[in-house]
Amino acid sequence: MAESSASFYTKSTNKYSGILSWLLTKDHKRIGLMYMMAIISFFVVGIIIGLLMRLELISPGRTIMDAQTYNTLFTLHGVIMIFLFIIPGLPAIFGNFFLPIQIGAEDVAFPRLNLLSWYVYIIGAVLVLVSLFLPGGPIDTGWTFYIPYSVRSTTNVSMALFAAFVLGFSSILTGINFITTVHRMRAPGMGFFKMPLFVWATYATAWIQILATPVIAITIILVIIERSFGVGIFDPALGGDPILFQHMFWIYSHPAVYIMILPAMGVVSEIIPTFARRTIFGYKAIAMSSLAIAFVGYLVWAHHMFSSGMSDTARWIFSLLTFIVALPSGVKIFNWVATMYKGSIDPQPPFLWVMNFIFLFSIGGLTGLVLGSLATDVHLTDTYFVVAHFHYVMFGGTGTIFFAALHYWFPKMFGKMYNIRFSQIAVALYFIGFNMLYFPKFIMGYMGMPRRYYDYLPQFTTLQRISTVGSWILAGTIFFIFGYFIHALRKGKKATSNPWGGVTLEWHIPSPPPLENFVKLPEIKDDPYDFSQLKEMKDE
Amino acid sequence: MSNHSDTVHHKDNVSAKMGMWLFLFTEVLLFGGMFLVYAVYRYQYQDQFKLAAMELNTGIGTLNTIILLSSSLTVALSIAAMQKGNKFLSLVFLYCTQIFALMFMVNKFFEWSTKISHGLFPGSKELLAKPNGQILFYGLYYVMTGLHGIHVIIGMIAIAFIIVFIHRDKVTQQDFIKLENTGLYWHLVDLIWIFLFPLFYLIQ
Ligand code: HEM
Ligand SMILES: [Cu+2]
């Protein structure tokens, strides 16, 4: 038995050693870590581009770059952050690593396909990079690729679009894999309603991935064809309809925001019970609200198009539906709060990150309602208000949970503990930096500062400067975090198998986990968040 | 447990099939997007779509429909033969499928090249002289049948692999899930054509 409990770092699924044993691995844990390496690298690139844009905006007029450079930078920043960081982030890293473990499985249903989807992701990423250097120059359409400019632009739009297509393919493959895994690989006794909520959330996400991504795939293909052959489908000069492009784009891209946020909500539902030492309140309601979000999230796409030409009836219907989709999210928030109520809360770093999330995400969510209402949206659309809103939702929401998940699962993934004191400081600095960076954008947007401009009127100078200083604090904090994690990898104390007192299956096995996850098949008798088992677990 | 290797992963045919169905689902949605575009423009330019559709060669279209339907039948027969353990017959039916597929593509080639030689292709002078509705009809015609054609080619490549696998006894009576899944894919390609055919050739 000693041999089979060797960690997945020392034992591999193939006969190779060293780097090849990783590049050809079929182990979901190693693939999760490979995603982590790639995704964090692109995240850092995205941050650096963000910093450059903020530096340009430190004073009015041209500071360090011209308008065209700024155009390509916000486009790249958007494409990298959306397609390379935030969409794959949680499912591909933590979903890969923990979904099989949390349902008591040895691996995902299709390990080889899993590896393939990593390679497809890398190919997509390389294509993005290649599109920067080909003649024609980097793409400048904004990450939304709106027609007609994306057909007229002479930059490498087709290449970048194709990259997005390839990345979508990777996302679909991961989705298929996870759905099949959840249906077919659960350990004996692990009924659907005994699955941890992170699994539920990832499962719902996987459905959106396979239901929505094909629509963006065909839209992208159509734009590429339009650019190369001029078939007229989106070109008004030939009878086509640019608004149709916007519909098809958002039919994917709105559900995509749920691809981003649902797994994050799943992580929150894991962390809160663990640190409140109480079983989750309203388990079924949380599980079902994930599915409800996945479904209703399909019917609200046109709230991105209130000012682009639609009938009034369509506009108020979409506005109404947008308000309705806030309900299942509200259900989750109530259940989280109810879980904490009268719990014995242990404010360890992962929990503090979740608090950060609740605060930032609430601001993002509430300002979303401002944009979801017709009258206010017409005033605020395409201003900094929108920029602030989506950074609060995506970055403050999913981005923050990315860090929460890292702090929660790091000891399990690497078997090392990081410095708790440092991470408490990081939580505070992150909070300050984030709000300094983005809150002024709400005010500027309200005052009329449009998005996607490298220049601004002098009256915005103070607020823009505050925002730029905020970007330094935030980015500095993020690098500090990566710094203490790397330090922990090298010099950190050994982590125990259950440092936080969690009860889901991953805390029943050693840190880092053995290659086959479970030395003996787990027997599922308790509810996923039944903390009475903690005492037995200590004796194990 | 001690020799964890690839062979330990028990083969689970239900999973493999489920994965394939999910994948086919994404394909349906991909074409669904195209059908949506078609519906929008057909609604907008009804008369011109009718006019343009009259130019298409219903004969070739019908022939191709028959060919593809037959190819679906041969794939199904090939699977049935494999189930019964008749490797030879299974192979024969797969070769038939490949021939049908090839015939389909050759027809398609002639159909497209006549259109092109008449100057009917995206961006041509003749086409641009026509009203917008007809330009769109031909745009959609080339895009949708072209995309379908690519799927036919992918299907042919997949079947070629299966033929090799059967020759090498990697696909056998005990384990023919790969053949089954390829068959499913082929039926989908067929099914999409069943929708494309009336939309372009029949409704007038
Ligand atoms: C330190 C981190 C970051 C900084 C300094 C930053 C800064 C910026 C700036 C200055 C813009 C351009 C605003 C404009 O002129 O319209 C922008 C746009 C954008 N950002 Fe960020 N950002 C950061 C992180 C993120 C993250 C984590 C995400 C996603 C999860 C993200 C997603 C976007 C998107 C989608 C756009 C819109 C691009 C477009 O207009 O096409 N950003 N960001
Ligand atoms: Cu939306």
CSV table of C-alpha atoms and ligand atoms in Angstrom, one decimal, chain A residues 250 253-255 257-258 300-301 303-304, ligand 2:
chain,number,residue,atom,x,y,z
A,250,TRP,CA,-24.4,38.4,-26.7
A,253,SER,CA,-21.4,36.4,-24.1
A,254,HIS,CA,-24.1,37.0,-21.6
A,255,PRO,CA,-24.2,33.3,-20.6
A,257,VAL,CA,-20.6,35.8,-17.6
A,258,TYR,CA,-22.3,32.9,-15.8
A,300,VAL,CA,-31.4,38.3,-21.1
A,301,TRP,CA,-28.7,38.9,-23.7
A,303,HIS,CA,-29.7,44.1,-22.2
A,304,HIS,CA,-26.3,44.8,-23.8
C,2,CU,CU,-25.3,40.5,-19.9
